[in-house]
Tab-separated table of C-alpha atoms in Angstrom:
chain	number	residue	atom	x	y	z
A	1162	GLU	CA	-18.857	-21.820	37.036
A	1163	ASN	CA	-18.149	-25.547	36.428
A	1164	ASP	CA	-15.846	-24.983	33.348
A	1165	LEU	CA	-12.184	-25.872	34.835
A	1166	THR	CA	-10.343	-24.854	31.700
A	1167	ASN	CA	-8.928	-21.529	30.710
A	1168	TYR	CA	-5.856	-20.179	28.614
A	1169	LEU	CA	-2.559	-19.324	30.042
A	1170	ASN	CA	-2.136	-16.113	27.935
A	1171	ARG	CA	-5.400	-15.084	29.771
A	1172	LEU	CA	-4.175	-16.215	33.164
A	1173	ARG	CA	-0.980	-14.329	32.462
A	1174	PHE	CA	-3.108	-11.074	31.919
A	1175	ILE	CA	-5.251	-11.861	34.966
A	1176	VAL	CA	-2.113	-12.130	37.285
A	1177	ASP	CA	-0.571	-9.207	35.592
A	1178	MET	CA	2.708	-11.130	34.825
A	1179	GLU	CA	2.874	-10.411	30.941
A	1180	LYS	CA	6.186	-8.660	31.298
A	1181	GLU	CA	7.476	-11.464	33.683
A	1182	GLU	CA	7.381	-14.302	31.441
A	1183	GLU	CA	10.196	-16.597	33.154
A	1184	LYS	CA	8.645	-16.022	36.568
A	1185	PHE	CA	5.098	-16.809	35.147
A	1186	SER	CA	6.442	-19.995	33.591
A	1187	ASN	CA	8.083	-21.019	36.756
A	1188	CYS	CA	4.919	-20.747	38.496
A	1189	ILE	CA	3.019	-22.691	36.026
A	1190	ASN	CA	5.518	-25.517	36.027
A	1191	GLU	CA	5.252	-25.584	39.682
A	1192	LEU	CA	1.472	-25.895	39.618
A	1193	VAL	CA	1.711	-28.732	37.086
A	1194	LYS	CA	4.253	-30.355	39.519
A	1195	LEU	CA	1.897	-30.291	42.375
A	1196	LYS	CA	-0.987	-31.388	40.021
A	1197	ILE	CA	-3.111	-28.292	40.638
A	1198	ILE	CA	-3.387	-27.823	37.051
A	1199	GLU	CA	-2.576	-29.879	33.897
A	1200	PRO	CA	-1.566	-28.575	30.399
A	1201	ILE	CA	-4.133	-29.659	27.750
A	1202	ASP	CA	-3.253	-28.431	24.352
A	1203	GLY	CA	-0.662	-25.515	23.582
A	1204	ASP	CA	-1.987	-22.576	25.788
A	1205	PHE	CA	-4.874	-24.529	27.022
A	1206	PHE	CA	-4.868	-25.848	30.527
A	1207	LYS	CA	-7.370	-27.405	33.018
A	1208	ILE	CA	-7.481	-27.386	36.968
A	1209	TYR	CA	-7.390	-30.883	38.087
A	1210	SER	CA	-10.716	-30.908	40.096
A	1211	PRO	CA	-13.543	-29.006	41.255
A	1212	GLU	CA	-12.212	-29.419	44.885
A	1213	ILE	CA	-8.801	-28.127	44.070
A	1214	ARG	CA	-10.453	-25.046	42.400
A	1215	LYS	CA	-12.700	-24.459	45.442
A	1216	LYS	CA	-9.452	-24.670	47.747
A	1217	MET	CA	-7.779	-22.048	45.388
A	1218	LYS	CA	-10.662	-19.582	45.831
A	1219	GLU	CA	-10.476	-20.083	49.556
A	1220	TYR	CA	-6.951	-18.811	49.514
A	1221	LEU	CA	-7.740	-15.991	47.517
A	1222	GLU	CA	-10.244	-14.832	49.687
A	1223	ILE	CA	-7.631	-14.509	52.684
A	1224	GLU	CA	-5.526	-12.452	50.481
A	1225	LYS	CA	-5.266	-8.603	50.968
A	1226	ASP	CA	-8.136	-6.447	49.506
A	1227	ASP	CA	-5.836	-4.489	47.161
A	1228	PHE	CA	-4.585	-7.887	45.697
A	1229	LYS	CA	-8.112	-9.422	45.349
A	1230	ASN	CA	-9.704	-6.237	43.928
A	1231	LYS	CA	-6.540	-6.111	41.158
A	1232	LEU	CA	-7.304	-9.794	40.247
A	1233	LYS	CA	-11.008	-9.607	40.093
A	1234	ASN	CA	-10.891	-6.264	37.913
A	1235	ARG	CA	-8.548	-7.901	35.325
A	1236	LEU	CA	-10.818	-10.904	35.391
A	1237	GLN	CA	-13.930	-9.006	34.659
A	1238	LYS	CA	-12.245	-7.736	31.350
A	1239	VAL	CA	-11.907	-10.842	29.777
A	1240	SER	CA	-14.305	-13.445	31.493
A	1241	ALA	CA	-17.209	-12.470	29.379
A	1242	PHE	CA	-15.368	-13.422	26.228
A	1243	ARG	CA	-13.983	-16.805	27.090
A	1244	ASP	CA	-13.692	-18.011	23.389
A	1245	LEU	CA	-11.612	-14.983	22.450
A	1246	ASP	CA	-7.896	-14.514	23.030
A	1247	THR	CA	-6.788	-11.851	25.461
A	1248	GLU	CA	-6.321	-8.946	22.936
A	1249	LEU	CA	-9.813	-9.579	21.502
A	1250	ALA	CA	-11.544	-10.075	24.888
A	1251	LEU	CA	-10.233	-6.664	25.965
A	1252	LEU	CA	-11.493	-4.838	22.804
A	1253	ASN	CA	-14.755	-6.520	23.185
A	1254	ASN	CA	-14.875	-5.542	26.951
A	1255	ALA	CA	-13.878	-1.943	25.800
A	1256	ASP	CA	-16.724	-1.697	23.356
A	1257	ALA	CA	-19.261	-3.255	25.826
A	1258	SER	CA	-18.110	-0.557	28.284
A	1259	ARG	CA	-19.508	2.125	26.193
A	1260	ILE	CA	-23.089	1.260	27.401
A	1261	SER	CA	-22.585	0.845	31.079
A	1262	LYS	CA	-19.380	2.527	32.260
A	1263	ASP	CA	-18.443	6.325	32.300
A	1264	PHE	CA	-16.204	8.196	29.974
A	1265	THR	CA	-13.105	7.900	32.186
A	1266	LYS	CA	-13.490	3.981	32.416
A	1267	VAL	CA	-14.075	3.671	28.591
A	1268	SER	CA	-11.060	5.729	27.846
A	1269	GLU	CA	-8.949	3.618	30.199
A	1270	ASN	CA	-10.222	0.475	28.465
A	1271	TYR	CA	-9.195	1.710	24.925
A	1272	GLU	CA	-6.008	3.276	25.966
A	1273	GLU	CA	-5.012	0.156	27.907
A	1274	ILE	CA	-5.346	-1.743	24.511
A	1275	LEU	CA	-3.177	0.697	22.413
A	1276	ALA	CA	-0.653	0.670	25.126
A	1277	ARG	CA	-0.142	-2.929	25.141
A	1278	ALA	CA	3.025	-4.224	23.575
A	1279	SER	CA	1.412	-7.752	22.983
A	1280	ALA	CA	-1.320	-6.456	20.887
A	1281	ASN	CA	-0.863	-6.125	17.151
A	1282	ASN	CA	-1.181	-3.213	14.963
A	1283	GLU	CA	-4.435	-4.500	13.497
A	1284	ILE	CA	-6.185	-4.918	17.075
A	1285	LYS	CA	-4.767	-1.577	18.091
A	1286	LEU	CA	-6.163	0.348	14.870
A	1287	THR	CA	-9.469	-1.391	15.449
A	1288	ALA	CA	-9.425	-0.191	19.118
A	1289	LEU	CA	-8.469	3.401	18.126
A	1290	LEU	CA	-11.108	3.441	15.442
A	1291	HIS	CA	-13.723	2.310	17.788
A	1292	TYR	CA	-12.636	4.758	20.516
A	1293	VAL	CA	-12.635	7.829	18.019
A	1294	HIS	CA	-16.021	6.705	17.097
A	1295	TYR	CA	-17.410	6.686	20.665
A	1296	LEU	CA	-15.867	10.179	21.098
A	1297	TYR	CA	-16.898	11.754	17.979
A	1298	ASN	CA	-20.475	10.093	17.424
A	1299	ASP	CA	-21.787	9.329	20.892
A	1300	LEU	CA	-20.066	12.029	22.954
A	1301	GLY	CA	-19.876	14.837	20.333
A	1302	LYS	CA	-16.069	15.120	21.497
A	1303	LYS	CA	-15.176	15.916	17.928
A	1304	ALA	CA	-11.750	17.893	18.794
A	1305	LYS	CA	-10.695	14.917	21.082
A	1306	ALA	CA	-11.600	12.595	18.667
A	1307	ARG	CA	-9.514	14.229	15.809
A	1308	LYS	CA	-6.815	14.835	18.394
A	1309	LEU	CA	-6.350	11.066	18.865
A	1310	PHE	CA	-5.323	10.571	14.995
A	1311	GLU	CA	-2.644	13.184	15.500
A	1312	GLU	CA	-1.379	11.244	18.650
A	1313	TYR	CA	-1.160	7.809	16.944
A	1314	GLU	CA	-0.098	8.890	13.439
A	1315	PRO	CA	3.376	7.787	13.815
A	1316	GLN	CA	2.134	4.227	14.879
A	1317	PHE	CA	-0.053	3.950	11.705
A	1318	ARG	CA	1.574	6.237	9.115
A	1319	HIS	CA	1.558	3.090	6.774
A	1320	SER	CA	-1.857	2.398	7.025
A	1321	PRO	CA	-4.361	3.498	4.229
A	1322	ILE	CA	-7.315	2.417	6.610
A	1323	PHE	CA	-6.083	4.638	9.298
A	1324	TYR	CA	-5.723	7.729	6.760
A	1325	ASN	CA	-9.108	7.063	5.412
A	1326	ARG	CA	-10.649	7.492	8.960
A	1327	TYR	CA	-8.331	10.174	9.745
A	1328	ALA	CA	-9.530	12.231	6.738
A	1329	HIS	CA	-13.031	11.293	7.044
A	1330	TYR	CA	-13.398	12.761	10.419
A	1331	HIS	CA	-12.138	16.174	9.199
A	1332	TRP	CA	-14.191	16.156	6.218
A	1333	SER	CA	-17.426	15.121	7.705
A	1334	ASP	CA	-17.239	18.428	9.792
A	1335	ASN	CA	-19.213	21.112	8.260
A	1336	ASN	CA	-16.391	23.403	8.184
A	1337	ARG	CA	-14.055	24.553	5.338
A	1338	ASP	CA	-10.895	24.544	7.277
A	1339	GLN	CA	-11.504	20.955	8.418
A	1340	LYS	CA	-12.134	19.922	4.850
A	1341	VAL	CA	-9.057	21.636	3.886
A	1342	ARG	CA	-7.242	19.680	6.586
A	1343	ALA	CA	-8.720	16.282	5.406
A	1344	ILE	CA	-7.126	17.061	1.970
A	1345	THR	CA	-3.766	17.971	3.582
A	1346	ILE	CA	-3.754	14.610	5.282
A	1347	LEU	CA	-4.370	12.766	2.220
A	1348	ASN	CA	-2.003	14.741	0.055
A	1349	GLN	CA	0.558	14.075	2.831
A	1350	TYR	CA	0.105	10.398	2.658
A	1351	PHE	CA	0.632	10.093	-1.165
A	1352	LYS	CA	3.508	12.566	-1.109
A	1353	ASN	CA	5.814	9.871	-1.315
A	1354	LYS	CA	3.760	6.948	-2.391
A	1355	LYS	CA	4.167	7.134	-6.238
A	1356	LYS	CA	3.300	3.565	-6.868
A	1357	PHE	CA	0.700	1.215	-5.354
A	1358	ASN	CA	-1.614	-1.460	-6.830
A	1359	ASP	CA	-3.552	-2.720	-3.528
A	1360	GLU	CA	-7.202	-2.044	-2.932
A	1361	SER	CA	-6.805	0.066	0.143
A	1362	ASN	CA	-4.638	2.600	-1.384
A	1363	LYS	CA	-6.706	2.918	-4.688
A	1364	GLU	CA	-9.710	3.431	-2.457
A	1365	LEU	CA	-7.887	6.217	-0.506
A	1366	PHE	CA	-6.659	7.827	-3.700
A	1367	GLY	CA	-10.209	7.763	-4.741
A	1368	GLN	CA	-11.041	9.519	-1.598
A	1369	LEU	CA	-8.327	12.260	-2.285
A	1370	VAL	CA	-9.900	12.790	-5.924
A	1371	GLN	CA	-13.358	13.009	-4.517
A	1372	TYR	CA	-12.547	15.619	-1.694
A	1373	ARG	CA	-10.383	17.847	-3.924
A	1374	SER	CA	-12.760	17.820	-6.919
A	1375	ASN	CA	-15.595	18.421	-4.450
A	1376	LEU	CA	-13.979	21.496	-2.415
A	1377	ILE	CA	-12.814	23.322	-5.732
A	1378	ILE	CA	-16.154	23.053	-7.277
A	1379	TYR	CA	-17.681	24.544	-4.094
A	1380	ASP	CA	-15.252	27.162	-4.146
A	1381	ARG	CA	-15.814	27.881	-7.875
A	1382	GLU	CA	-19.838	28.306	-7.215
A	1383	GLU	CA	-19.111	30.130	-4.293
A	1384	LEU	CA	-16.840	32.634	-6.340
A	1385	LYS	CA	-19.631	33.009	-8.788
A	1386	THR	CA	-22.361	33.773	-6.311
A	1387	LYS	CA	-20.050	36.531	-4.546
A	1388	SER	CA	-19.562	37.855	-8.111
A	1389	GLN	CA	-23.261	38.026	-8.824
A	1390	PHE	CA	-23.901	40.059	-5.572
A	1391	GLY	CA	-20.961	42.435	-5.814
A	1392	ASP	CA	-19.001	41.039	-2.888
A	1393	VAL	CA	-15.612	40.726	-4.908
A	1394	THR	CA	-14.173	43.324	-7.136
A	1395	ASP	CA	-13.565	42.034	-10.953
A	1396	LYS	CA	-9.877	42.230	-10.000
A	1397	GLU	CA	-10.383	39.669	-7.335
A	1398	PHE	CA	-12.564	37.670	-9.300
A	1399	ARG	CA	-10.149	37.284	-12.028
A	1400	LYS	CA	-7.369	36.318	-9.458
A	1401	MET	CA	-9.380	33.904	-7.631
A	1402	TYR	CA	-10.742	32.330	-10.933
A	1403	SER	CA	-7.238	32.000	-12.011
A	1404	THR	CA	-6.347	30.068	-8.843
A	1405	GLN	CA	-9.039	27.939	-8.925
A	1406	LYS	CA	-8.284	26.983	-12.571
A	1407	MET	CA	-4.818	26.076	-11.606
A	1408	GLU	CA	-6.050	24.085	-8.953
A	1409	MET	CA	-8.594	22.000	-11.128
A	1410	THR	CA	-5.894	21.526	-14.000
A	1411	THR	CA	-3.659	19.990	-11.064
A	1412	ILE	CA	-6.456	17.641	-10.097
A	1413	HIS	CA	-7.111	16.863	-13.711
A	1414	ASN	CA	-3.471	16.094	-14.552
A	1415	HIS	CA	-2.153	14.418	-11.459
A	1416	LEU	CA	-5.193	12.857	-9.769
A	1417	GLY	CA	-8.049	12.473	-12.018
A	1418	VAL	CA	-6.689	11.038	-15.223
A	1419	ARG	CA	-4.611	8.733	-12.993
A	1420	LEU	CA	-7.723	7.469	-10.955
A	1421	PHE	CA	-9.477	6.657	-14.330
A	1422	ASN	CA	-6.684	4.724	-15.566
A	1423	TYR	CA	-6.890	2.644	-12.313
A	1424	PHE	CA	-10.443	2.142	-12.777
A	1425	LYS	CA	-10.192	0.930	-16.427
A	1426	GLN	CA	-7.741	-1.785	-15.248
A	1427	GLU	CA	-10.299	-3.316	-12.817
A	1428	GLU	CA	-12.302	-6.260	-13.967
A	1429	PRO	CA	-16.110	-5.025	-13.376
A	1430	GLU	CA	-17.108	-8.619	-12.364
A	1431	GLU	CA	-14.146	-9.023	-9.846
A	1432	ILE	CA	-13.953	-5.432	-8.213
A	1433	SER	CA	-15.078	-5.254	-4.361
A	1434	PRO	CA	-18.347	-3.006	-4.013
A	1435	LYS	CA	-16.479	-0.922	-1.626
A	1436	LEU	CA	-13.816	0.031	-4.035
A	1437	ARG	CA	-16.270	0.282	-7.244
A	1438	GLN	CA	-18.293	2.803	-4.964
A	1439	GLN	CA	-15.543	4.974	-4.204
A	1440	TYR	CA	-14.187	5.037	-7.676
A	1441	LEU	CA	-17.649	6.035	-8.978
A	1442	ILE	CA	-18.073	8.752	-6.274
A	1443	ALA	CA	-14.641	10.228	-7.028
A	1444	LEU	CA	-15.109	10.079	-10.851
A	1445	TYR	CA	-18.400	11.619	-10.788
A	1446	GLN	CA	-16.949	14.438	-8.946
A	1447	PHE	CA	-14.067	14.721	-11.354
A	1448	LEU	CA	-16.532	14.855	-14.144
A	1449	GLU	CA	-17.399	18.327	-12.996
A	1450	ILE	CA	-13.580	19.313	-13.057
A	1451	CYS	CA	-13.414	17.972	-16.709
A	1452	ILE	CA	-16.419	20.127	-17.841
A	1453	ARG	CA	-14.727	23.329	-16.395
A	1454	LEU	CA	-11.763	22.862	-18.146
A	1455	LYS	CA	-13.615	21.802	-21.210
A	1456	LYS	CA	-11.867	18.385	-21.048
A	1457	TYR	CA	-14.973	16.629	-22.847
A	1458	LYS	CA	-12.915	13.971	-24.368
A	1459	ILE	CA	-11.974	12.403	-21.139
A	1460	ALA	CA	-15.168	13.275	-19.437
A	1461	SER	CA	-17.162	11.319	-22.458
A	1462	ASP	CA	-14.664	8.244	-21.875
A	1463	ILE	CA	-15.557	8.176	-18.248
A	1464	CYS	CA	-19.102	8.113	-18.678
A	1465	ASN	CA	-18.802	5.759	-21.618
A	1466	HIS	CA	-16.768	3.402	-19.567
A	1467	VAL	CA	-19.286	3.175	-16.661
A	1468	ILE	CA	-22.120	2.749	-18.783
A	1469	ASP	CA	-20.682	-0.006	-21.040
A	1470	ASN	CA	-19.180	-2.053	-18.230
A	1471	TYR	CA	-21.444	-1.500	-15.216
A	1472	SER	CA	-24.948	-2.429	-14.475
A	1473	THR	CA	-27.992	0.239	-14.601
A	1474	ALA	CA	-27.928	0.195	-10.951
A	1475	PHE	CA	-24.778	2.472	-11.169
A	1476	THR	CA	-24.907	4.248	-14.644
A	1477	GLY	CA	-28.126	6.446	-14.376
A	1478	GLN	CA	-26.150	9.436	-13.066
A	1479	PHE	CA	-23.625	9.139	-15.662
A	1480	VAL	CA	-26.031	8.643	-18.506
A	1481	ASN	CA	-27.371	12.002	-17.284
A	1482	LYS	CA	-23.993	13.752	-17.192
A	1483	TYR	CA	-23.083	12.342	-20.490
A	1484	SER	CA	-25.975	13.954	-22.078
A	1485	LYS	CA	-24.902	17.310	-20.128
A	1486	ILE	CA	-21.399	16.634	-21.797
A	1487	ARG	CA	-22.739	16.152	-25.108
A	1488	LYS	CA	-24.603	19.458	-25.252
A	1489	TYR	CA	-21.508	21.274	-23.897
A	1490	THR	CA	-19.329	19.758	-26.499
A	1491	ILE	CA	-21.660	20.993	-29.480
A	1492	LYS	CA	-22.344	24.457	-27.926
A	1493	ASP	CA	-18.480	24.934	-27.432
A	1494	THR	CA	-17.722	23.718	-30.842
A	1495	ASN	CA	-20.384	25.998	-32.489
A	1496	ARG	CA	-18.737	28.797	-30.543
A	1497	GLY	CA	-15.172	27.716	-31.857
A	1498	LEU	CA	-14.059	26.912	-28.100
A	1499	ILE	CA	-12.961	23.501	-29.154
A	1500	LYS	CA	-12.291	22.081	-32.470
């Protein structure tokens, strides 16, 4: 109440003149000339005195209700976050409104940020992800949440973070069609992205390997169960088994081995925990592909690399898997299946 300072960009938002830069500047210059406000530093300004601010509030009270309500509504969105710029203040206001406002108002708050020309893509993406989380997790509006990704994909088509969450919200649904959709989303992203070396894209590539490996292994186990209970004919079994083997071979040749090559290039002491975790999850899933294709050499190499270079906190499951691989190797060698 006693603070006479504020930011011009926030004032520009409050009076709804963000698209009228010249008019706003002229108004500010006039206020400076009249010694009503004084610029302090850059975007910062100060009202000359408490008396002047009191007089300004009195003038506001005699304005029409529509005008007053509009200003008060816009002021409420940013006044609680004085230390933040307008875009961050609006984002924090939208997040806070999830607790006290209804669905329509919360949606309006997030959509306002997404429509703002002055908000950068980082702010907009954060707003979108928070909005999706609210719809999906708080309200259970899963279809609407996923629809938002489709709507904003053109705006974020170069963002691996966007596609990470886009795919995640499909994959996390306990529905095979949605899991296939998650894989399609990631396949499409990497279709024209042949080379990359940044952490976000490597993490996303690991997510793709994880999803495709997980789904094909699930499908193979389902096929075996159906065969055991006579739910598929021998001809159907052989056809589906062959198709699955082709998918596994594709994953091995074009995804899994490539991911392992990325992993080997990482310095164990320097890799971020998030990327390391994605590598380990994806490669562990990929080991099942290697076992079913009898690619024991690459499977052993993966296990040994993890065991030799990472702490025991991460190696336990790879030690167990390596023992399993050794048994398969000996068994298949004795049977003459590998040499």
